[in-house]
GROMACS .gro file of C-alpha atoms in nm:
model
  360
    1UNK     CA    1  10.079  10.622   6.785
    2UNK     CA    2  10.037  10.975   6.922
    3UNK     CA    3   9.810  11.071   6.632
    4UNK     CA    4   9.594  10.765   6.696
    5UNK     CA    5   9.568  10.849   7.067
    6UNK     CA    6   9.477  11.208   6.981
    7UNK     CA    7   9.200  11.090   6.749
    8UNK     CA    8   9.062  10.855   7.014
    9UNK     CA    9   9.052  11.136   7.267
   10UNK     CA   10   8.869  11.367   7.025
   11UNK     CA   11   8.597  11.106   6.983
   12UNK     CA   12   8.482  11.167   7.339
   13UNK     CA   13   8.285  10.913   7.537
   14UNK     CA   14   7.949  10.738   7.519
   15UNK     CA   15   7.698  10.819   7.796
   16UNK     CA   16   7.764  10.614   8.109
   17UNK     CA   17   7.524  10.358   8.260
   18UNK     CA   18   7.373  10.612   8.500
   19UNK     CA   19   7.284  10.845   8.216
   20UNK     CA   20   7.146  10.561   8.002
   21UNK     CA   21   6.920  10.447   8.286
   22UNK     CA   22   6.782  10.800   8.319
   23UNK     CA   23   6.732  10.828   7.943
   24UNK     CA   24   6.508  10.521   7.942
   25UNK     CA   25   6.238  10.719   8.120
   26UNK     CA   26   6.222  10.985   7.846
   27UNK     CA   27   5.960  11.007   7.571
   28UNK     CA   28   6.222  11.114   7.313
   29UNK     CA   29   6.453  10.816   7.380
   30UNK     CA   30   6.383  10.469   7.241
   31UNK     CA   31   6.589  10.160   7.156
   32UNK     CA   32   6.907  10.315   7.290
   33UNK     CA   33   6.879  10.635   7.084
   34UNK     CA   34   6.728  10.980   7.106
   35UNK     CA   35   6.444  11.038   6.862
   36UNK     CA   36   6.320  11.329   6.653
   37UNK     CA   37   5.962  11.443   6.694
   38UNK     CA   38   5.895  11.335   6.334
   39UNK     CA   39   6.032  11.033   6.145
   40UNK     CA   40   6.364  11.159   6.009
   41UNK     CA   41   6.558  10.939   5.770
   42UNK     CA   42   6.914  11.050   5.706
   43UNK     CA   43   6.859  11.048   5.328
   44UNK     CA   44   6.572  11.104   5.088
   45UNK     CA   45   6.398  10.799   4.947
   46UNK     CA   46   6.614  10.639   4.677
   47UNK     CA   47   6.930  10.825   4.774
   48UNK     CA   48   7.249  10.624   4.815
   49UNK     CA   49   7.522  10.707   5.066
   50UNK     CA   50   7.782  10.553   4.836
   51UNK     CA   51   7.667  10.773   4.547
   52UNK     CA   52   7.664  11.083   4.769
   53UNK     CA   53   8.011  11.005   4.903
   54UNK     CA   54   8.145  10.956   4.551
   55UNK     CA   55   7.990  11.280   4.426
   56UNK     CA   56   8.126  11.473   4.726
   57UNK     CA   57   8.480  11.428   4.595
   58UNK     CA   58   8.393  11.532   4.242
   59UNK     CA   59   8.494  11.886   4.156
   60UNK     CA   60   8.195  12.118   4.148
   61UNK     CA   61   8.212  12.490   4.066
   62UNK     CA   62   8.246  12.748   4.346
   63UNK     CA   63   8.209  12.512   4.640
   64UNK     CA   64   8.519  12.683   4.785
   65UNK     CA   65   8.584  13.057   4.739
   66UNK     CA   66   8.872  13.150   4.510
   67UNK     CA   67   8.981  13.433   4.740
   68UNK     CA   68   9.000  13.512   5.110
   69UNK     CA   69   8.660  13.607   5.248
   70UNK     CA   70   8.630  13.942   5.426
   71UNK     CA   71   8.620  13.971   5.803
   72UNK     CA   72   8.606  14.245   6.063
   73UNK     CA   73   8.857  14.241   6.348
   74UNK     CA   74   8.641  14.316   6.653
   75UNK     CA   75   8.806  14.345   6.995
   76UNK     CA   76   8.573  14.119   7.193
   77UNK     CA   77   8.763  14.166   7.517
   78UNK     CA   78   8.730  14.542   7.482
   79UNK     CA   79   8.351  14.550   7.458
   80UNK     CA   80   8.174  14.777   7.705
   81UNK     CA   81   7.958  14.581   7.954
   82UNK     CA   82   7.646  14.770   7.848
   83UNK     CA   83   7.683  14.676   7.481
   84UNK     CA   84   7.433  14.418   7.358
   85UNK     CA   85   7.603  14.265   7.057
   86UNK     CA   86   7.634  13.954   6.842
   87UNK     CA   87   7.947  13.858   6.650
   88UNK     CA   88   7.939  13.571   6.400
   89UNK     CA   89   8.260  13.375   6.333
   90UNK     CA   90   8.147  13.182   6.024
   91UNK     CA   91   7.950  12.857   6.002
   92UNK     CA   92   7.752  12.814   6.327
   93UNK     CA   93   7.993  12.978   6.572
   94UNK     CA   94   7.897  13.309   6.729
   95UNK     CA   95   7.938  13.526   7.038
   96UNK     CA   96   7.664  13.713   7.222
   97UNK     CA   97   7.688  13.976   7.491
   98UNK     CA   98   7.354  14.054   7.654
   99UNK     CA   99   7.279  14.231   7.981
  100UNK     CA  100   7.650  14.213   8.063
  101UNK     CA  101   7.656  13.833   8.020
  102UNK     CA  102   7.876  13.668   7.759
  103UNK     CA  103   7.766  13.365   7.561
  104UNK     CA  104   7.951  13.154   7.304
  105UNK     CA  105   7.773  12.911   7.070
  106UNK     CA  106   7.929  12.608   6.896
  107UNK     CA  107   8.282  12.754   6.860
  108UNK     CA  108   8.510  12.590   6.600
  109UNK     CA  109   8.843  12.773   6.581
  110UNK     CA  110   9.083  12.489   6.495
  111UNK     CA  111   9.066  12.555   6.120
  112UNK     CA  112   8.888  12.235   6.025
  113UNK     CA  113   8.560  12.054   6.099
  114UNK     CA  114   8.688  11.700   6.111
  115UNK     CA  115   8.885  11.465   6.337
  116UNK     CA  116   9.154  11.460   6.068
  117UNK     CA  117   9.381  11.756   6.006
  118UNK     CA  118   9.381  11.895   5.653
  119UNK     CA  119   9.028  11.774   5.583
  120UNK     CA  120   8.714  11.991   5.581
  121UNK     CA  121   8.939  12.294   5.619
  122UNK     CA  122   8.816  12.646   5.686
  123UNK     CA  123   8.794  12.873   5.382
  124UNK     CA  124   9.066  13.138   5.345
  125UNK     CA  125   8.992  13.441   5.562
  126UNK     CA  126   8.741  13.263   5.787
  127UNK     CA  127   8.964  13.144   6.072
  128UNK     CA  128   9.088  13.478   6.204
  129UNK     CA  129   8.919  13.435   6.543
  130UNK     CA  130   9.082  13.202   6.792
  131UNK     CA  131   9.018  13.096   7.152
  132UNK     CA  132   9.281  13.343   7.273
  133UNK     CA  133   9.071  13.633   7.140
  134UNK     CA  134   8.768  13.533   7.347
  135UNK     CA  135   8.685  13.711   7.672
  136UNK     CA  136   8.569  13.516   7.977
  137UNK     CA  137   8.250  13.332   7.884
  138UNK     CA  138   7.954  13.300   8.121
  139UNK     CA  139   7.783  13.026   7.920
  140UNK     CA  140   7.910  12.802   7.640
  141UNK     CA  141   7.619  12.655   7.441
  142UNK     CA  142   7.675  12.331   7.247
  143UNK     CA  143   7.384  12.237   7.021
  144UNK     CA  144   7.510  11.885   6.946
  145UNK     CA  145   7.830  11.685   6.919
  146UNK     CA  146   7.906  11.689   6.546
  147UNK     CA  147   8.261  11.792   6.455
  148UNK     CA  148   8.152  12.123   6.302
  149UNK     CA  149   7.981  12.223   6.629
  150UNK     CA  150   8.184  12.058   6.905
  151UNK     CA  151   8.554  12.102   6.834
  152UNK     CA  152   8.784  11.929   7.083
  153UNK     CA  153   9.082  12.159   7.043
  154UNK     CA  154   8.872  12.472   7.065
  155UNK     CA  155   8.682  12.378   7.380
  156UNK     CA  156   9.001  12.261   7.551
  157UNK     CA  157   9.165  12.596   7.483
  158UNK     CA  158   8.855  12.773   7.612
  159UNK     CA  159   8.822  12.568   7.930
  160UNK     CA  160   8.987  12.823   8.167
  161UNK     CA  161   8.757  13.099   8.035
  162UNK     CA  162   8.421  12.919   8.053
  163UNK     CA  163   8.208  12.933   8.367
  164UNK     CA  164   7.928  12.703   8.251
  165UNK     CA  165   7.846  12.468   7.962
  166UNK     CA  166   7.481  12.408   7.867
  167UNK     CA  167   7.410  12.122   7.626
  168UNK     CA  168   7.170  11.843   7.544
  169UNK     CA  169   7.157  11.517   7.738
  170UNK     CA  170   7.465  11.301   7.695
  171UNK     CA  171   7.690  11.569   7.545
  172UNK     CA  172   7.839  11.657   7.885
  173UNK     CA  173   7.994  11.309   7.896
  174UNK     CA  174   8.244  11.423   7.632
  175UNK     CA  175   8.345  11.719   7.847
  176UNK     CA  176   8.386  11.500   8.154
  177UNK     CA  177   8.617  11.270   7.959
  178UNK     CA  178   8.816  11.573   7.846
  179UNK     CA  179   8.875  11.679   8.206
  180UNK     CA  180   8.609  11.942   8.264
  181UNK     CA  181   8.470  11.986   8.615
  182UNK     CA  182   8.120  11.841   8.650
  183UNK     CA  183   8.019  12.158   8.837
  184UNK     CA  184   8.053  12.350   8.509
  185UNK     CA  185   7.833  12.115   8.307
  186UNK     CA  186   7.455  12.141   8.267
  187UNK     CA  187   7.285  11.891   8.036
  188UNK     CA  188   6.909  11.904   7.984
  189UNK     CA  189   6.623  11.769   7.775
  190UNK     CA  190   6.396  11.960   7.538
  191UNK     CA  191   6.182  12.219   7.718
  192UNK     CA  192   6.393  12.214   8.033
  193UNK     CA  193   6.481  12.565   8.150
  194UNK     CA  194   6.797  12.695   8.315
  195UNK     CA  195   6.794  13.015   8.523
  196UNK     CA  196   7.100  13.224   8.435
  197UNK     CA  197   7.029  13.497   8.690
  198UNK     CA  198   6.938  13.866   8.661
  199UNK     CA  199   6.624  13.792   8.462
  200UNK     CA  200   6.799  13.574   8.201
  201UNK     CA  201   6.694  13.217   8.120
  202UNK     CA  202   6.762  12.959   7.853
  203UNK     CA  203   6.520  12.688   7.746
  204UNK     CA  204   6.633  12.388   7.542
  205UNK     CA  205   6.398  12.324   7.252
  206UNK     CA  206   6.360  12.057   6.982
  207UNK     CA  207   6.552  12.038   6.655
  208UNK     CA  208   6.524  11.790   6.368
  209UNK     CA  209   6.870  11.648   6.326
  210UNK     CA  210   7.093  11.373   6.471
  211UNK     CA  211   7.415  11.334   6.671
  212UNK     CA  212   7.733  11.127   6.681
  213UNK     CA  213   8.106  11.177   6.646
  214UNK     CA  214   8.184  10.864   6.443
  215UNK     CA  215   7.975  10.551   6.392
  216UNK     CA  216   7.727  10.552   6.683
  217UNK     CA  217   7.438  10.786   6.614
  218UNK     CA  218   7.190  10.958   6.843
  219UNK     CA  219   7.336  10.850   7.178
  220UNK     CA  220   7.331  11.216   7.282
  221UNK     CA  221   7.068  11.483   7.225
  222UNK     CA  222   7.072  11.758   6.960
  223UNK     CA  223   6.894  12.078   7.055
  224UNK     CA  224   6.808  12.439   6.984
  225UNK     CA  225   6.788  12.707   7.254
  226UNK     CA  226   6.565  12.998   7.350
  227UNK     CA  227   6.769  13.269   7.520
  228UNK     CA  228   6.554  13.515   7.714
  229UNK     CA  229   6.678  13.838   7.874
  230UNK     CA  230   6.475  14.123   8.025
  231UNK     CA  231   6.492  14.304   7.690
  232UNK     CA  232   6.530  14.041   7.415
  233UNK     CA  233   6.428  13.689   7.321
  234UNK     CA  234   6.654  13.509   7.072
  235UNK     CA  235   6.615  13.166   6.912
  236UNK     CA  236   6.948  12.982   6.872
  237UNK     CA  237   6.860  12.723   6.613
  238UNK     CA  238   7.152  12.479   6.602
  239UNK     CA  239   7.119  12.234   6.311
  240UNK     CA  240   6.771  12.138   6.200
  241UNK     CA  241   6.567  12.034   5.903
  242UNK     CA  242   6.220  12.179   5.861
  243UNK     CA  243   5.952  12.028   6.084
  244UNK     CA  244   5.649  12.088   6.303
  245UNK     CA  245   5.871  12.184   6.598
  246UNK     CA  246   5.917  12.538   6.465
  247UNK     CA  247   5.544  12.608   6.493
  248UNK     CA  248   5.534  12.437   6.832
  249UNK     CA  249   5.822  12.647   6.967
  250UNK     CA  250   5.669  12.964   6.827
  251UNK     CA  251   5.335  12.889   6.993
  252UNK     CA  252   5.489  12.799   7.330
  253UNK     CA  253   5.779  13.043   7.356
  254UNK     CA  254   5.750  13.304   7.081
  255UNK     CA  255   5.754  13.567   6.955
  256UNK     CA  256   6.128  13.624   6.902
  257UNK     CA  257   6.321  13.941   6.836
  258UNK     CA  258   6.573  13.737   6.635
  259UNK     CA  259   6.601  13.379   6.509
  260UNK     CA  260   6.944  13.239   6.421
  261UNK     CA  261   6.874  12.960   6.170
  262UNK     CA  262   7.095  12.724   5.976
  263UNK     CA  263   7.114  12.791   5.602
  264UNK     CA  264   7.388  12.595   5.431
  265UNK     CA  265   7.535  12.247   5.377
  266UNK     CA  266   7.199  12.134   5.238
  267UNK     CA  267   7.112  11.897   4.955
  268UNK     CA  268   6.792  11.747   4.814
  269UNK     CA  269   6.946  11.408   4.901
  270UNK     CA  270   6.925  11.489   5.277
  271UNK     CA  271   6.625  11.725   5.304
  272UNK     CA  272   6.513  11.622   5.652
  273UNK     CA  273   6.822  11.702   5.860
  274UNK     CA  274   6.924  12.040   5.712
  275UNK     CA  275   6.699  12.323   5.599
  276UNK     CA  276   6.688  12.435   5.238
  277UNK     CA  277   6.703  12.813   5.176
  278UNK     CA  278   6.336  12.823   5.074
  279UNK     CA  279   6.243  12.682   5.417
  280UNK     CA  280   6.416  12.950   5.626
  281UNK     CA  281   6.147  13.216   5.606
  282UNK     CA  282   5.858  12.973   5.672
  283UNK     CA  283   6.052  12.855   5.979
  284UNK     CA  284   6.093  13.215   6.094
  285UNK     CA  285   5.725  13.290   6.047
  286UNK     CA  286   5.624  12.981   6.240
  287UNK     CA  287   5.862  13.078   6.519
  288UNK     CA  288   5.702  13.427   6.518
  289UNK     CA  289   6.048  13.577   6.467
  290UNK     CA  290   6.082  13.940   6.365
  291UNK     CA  291   6.424  13.893   6.198
  292UNK     CA  292   6.657  13.614   6.089
  293UNK     CA  293   7.033  13.569   6.094
  294UNK     CA  294   7.126  13.278   5.861
  295UNK     CA  295   7.427  13.072   5.971
  296UNK     CA  296   7.590  12.733   5.889
  297UNK     CA  297   7.757  12.869   5.575
  298UNK     CA  298   8.071  13.042   5.441
  299UNK     CA  299   8.340  12.857   5.636
  300UNK     CA  300   8.341  12.483   5.559
  301UNK     CA  301   8.248  12.278   5.254
  302UNK     CA  302   8.010  12.008   5.376
  303UNK     CA  303   7.788  11.998   5.066
  304UNK     CA  304   7.822  12.054   4.691
  305UNK     CA  305   7.638  12.383   4.650
  306UNK     CA  306   7.835  12.701   4.568
  307UNK     CA  307   7.963  12.853   4.891
  308UNK     CA  308   7.770  13.178   4.832
  309UNK     CA  309   7.442  13.014   4.730
  310UNK     CA  310   7.279  13.001   5.078
  311UNK     CA  311   7.305  13.377   5.128
  312UNK     CA  312   7.225  13.451   4.765
  313UNK     CA  313   6.903  13.250   4.774
  314UNK     CA  314   6.776  13.341   5.119
  315UNK     CA  315   6.843  13.711   5.056
  316UNK     CA  316   6.641  13.703   4.735
  317UNK     CA  317   6.355  13.528   4.914
  318UNK     CA  318   6.367  13.774   5.203
  319UNK     CA  319   6.354  14.069   4.964
  320UNK     CA  320   6.055  13.921   4.785
  321UNK     CA  321   5.879  13.861   5.115
  322UNK     CA  322   5.998  14.191   5.265
  323UNK     CA  323   6.137  14.001   5.564
  324UNK     CA  324   6.425  14.157   5.765
  325UNK     CA  325   6.748  13.958   5.727
  326UNK     CA  326   7.081  14.010   5.904
  327UNK     CA  327   7.389  13.922   5.696
  328UNK     CA  328   7.700  14.048   5.875
  329UNK     CA  329   8.054  13.967   5.769
  330UNK     CA  330   8.256  13.736   5.991
  331UNK     CA  331   8.350  13.937   6.299
  332UNK     CA  332   8.121  14.231   6.222
  333UNK     CA  333   7.938  14.363   6.528
  334UNK     CA  334   7.561  14.332   6.523
  335UNK     CA  335   7.406  14.586   6.760
  336UNK     CA  336   7.119  14.392   6.918
  337UNK     CA  337   6.955  14.716   7.030
  338UNK     CA  338   6.955  14.853   6.673
  339UNK     CA  339   6.874  14.560   6.446
  340UNK     CA  340   6.723  14.754   6.156
  341UNK     CA  341   7.011  14.847   5.925
  342UNK     CA  342   7.120  14.761   5.571
  343UNK     CA  343   7.390  14.499   5.522
  344UNK     CA  344   7.657  14.476   5.255
  345UNK     CA  345   7.633  14.192   5.001
  346UNK     CA  346   7.984  14.071   5.076
  347UNK     CA  347   7.923  13.722   4.932
  348UNK     CA  348   7.847  13.831   4.576
  349UNK     CA  349   8.026  13.592   4.336
  350UNK     CA  350   8.353  13.717   4.198
  351UNK     CA  351   8.373  14.021   4.425
  352UNK     CA  352   8.723  14.002   4.571
  353UNK     CA  353   8.667  14.205   4.882
  354UNK     CA  354   8.896  14.017   5.121
  355UNK     CA  355   9.128  14.318   5.125
  356UNK     CA  356   8.857  14.522   5.296
  357UNK     CA  357   8.917  14.360   5.634
  358UNK     CA  358   8.908  14.617   5.911
  359UNK     CA  359   8.914  14.665   6.284
  360UNK     CA  360   8.598  14.748   6.476
   0.00000   0.00000   0.00000
């Protein structure tokens, strides 16, 4: 009974009647659901969900690493206020400190990306960072409400540390149900801007994806973000397939010093809702981004490609195109004031470098 109640609580809550009434006035909301800018079927033409589900449980080579992945143990609470840094925690979770402000994006520290324990578990070596290691957070960004981006246990543990949550329309309803103060919650539509003070702003921008924590899809909004400080402009991509919105965002809000783009958990059977490695650099160019940090890989198995393939492919493409790519280990500090540096190829197949974990 307790497990059932726990599952129900993790599901969150549908938007209330007041929210739904407001949504009806929006151009990106129709027939009770939020809409992508382009038609976006969940699967490619001719693809079968039953066939995909069956294949997902077939054993494929290298979808899970055979050894613990390397990480760097960075003392986040000991950072100097003047340090402008990024620390990636695997998949799409990362920490930013800019202009003395601390941001956390899509944190998943529970060890799995599913409502069910022991399913979609984190790879060995990838779950070192926990909520207790986080400093106080000025802004928690949630790109959408999928389990691998909005983790109930993680956000509940973080609640005393978070000053403000910024998310797409409808997502704040989950937080309200989980006991968060409404004063902490800011939910906006695409191209709405939030003033963060001291010359910092964030603008919500389109993504090509979907939302939903179980059976009901698209009742809340999925989003990307543009984080602007006096010195830097960073694109926080969330989950998105390739689409015209990248060029639109680049024209309206670019150029960007850095774009953080999803690169992993893709398949030709669902090419519209996740980007393929060959699409990452075209997205970056359309955004007018100077550099890319690929995320959404190396922590959870949500597709059947080898776990190292996203980084392997996008690195090769970046080298061919002479495009700057950031590929830090989990926990490794990225100095946002000194972005031009070489990075170790820690994902190379068969290289057992998990023993190289170190403090930073």
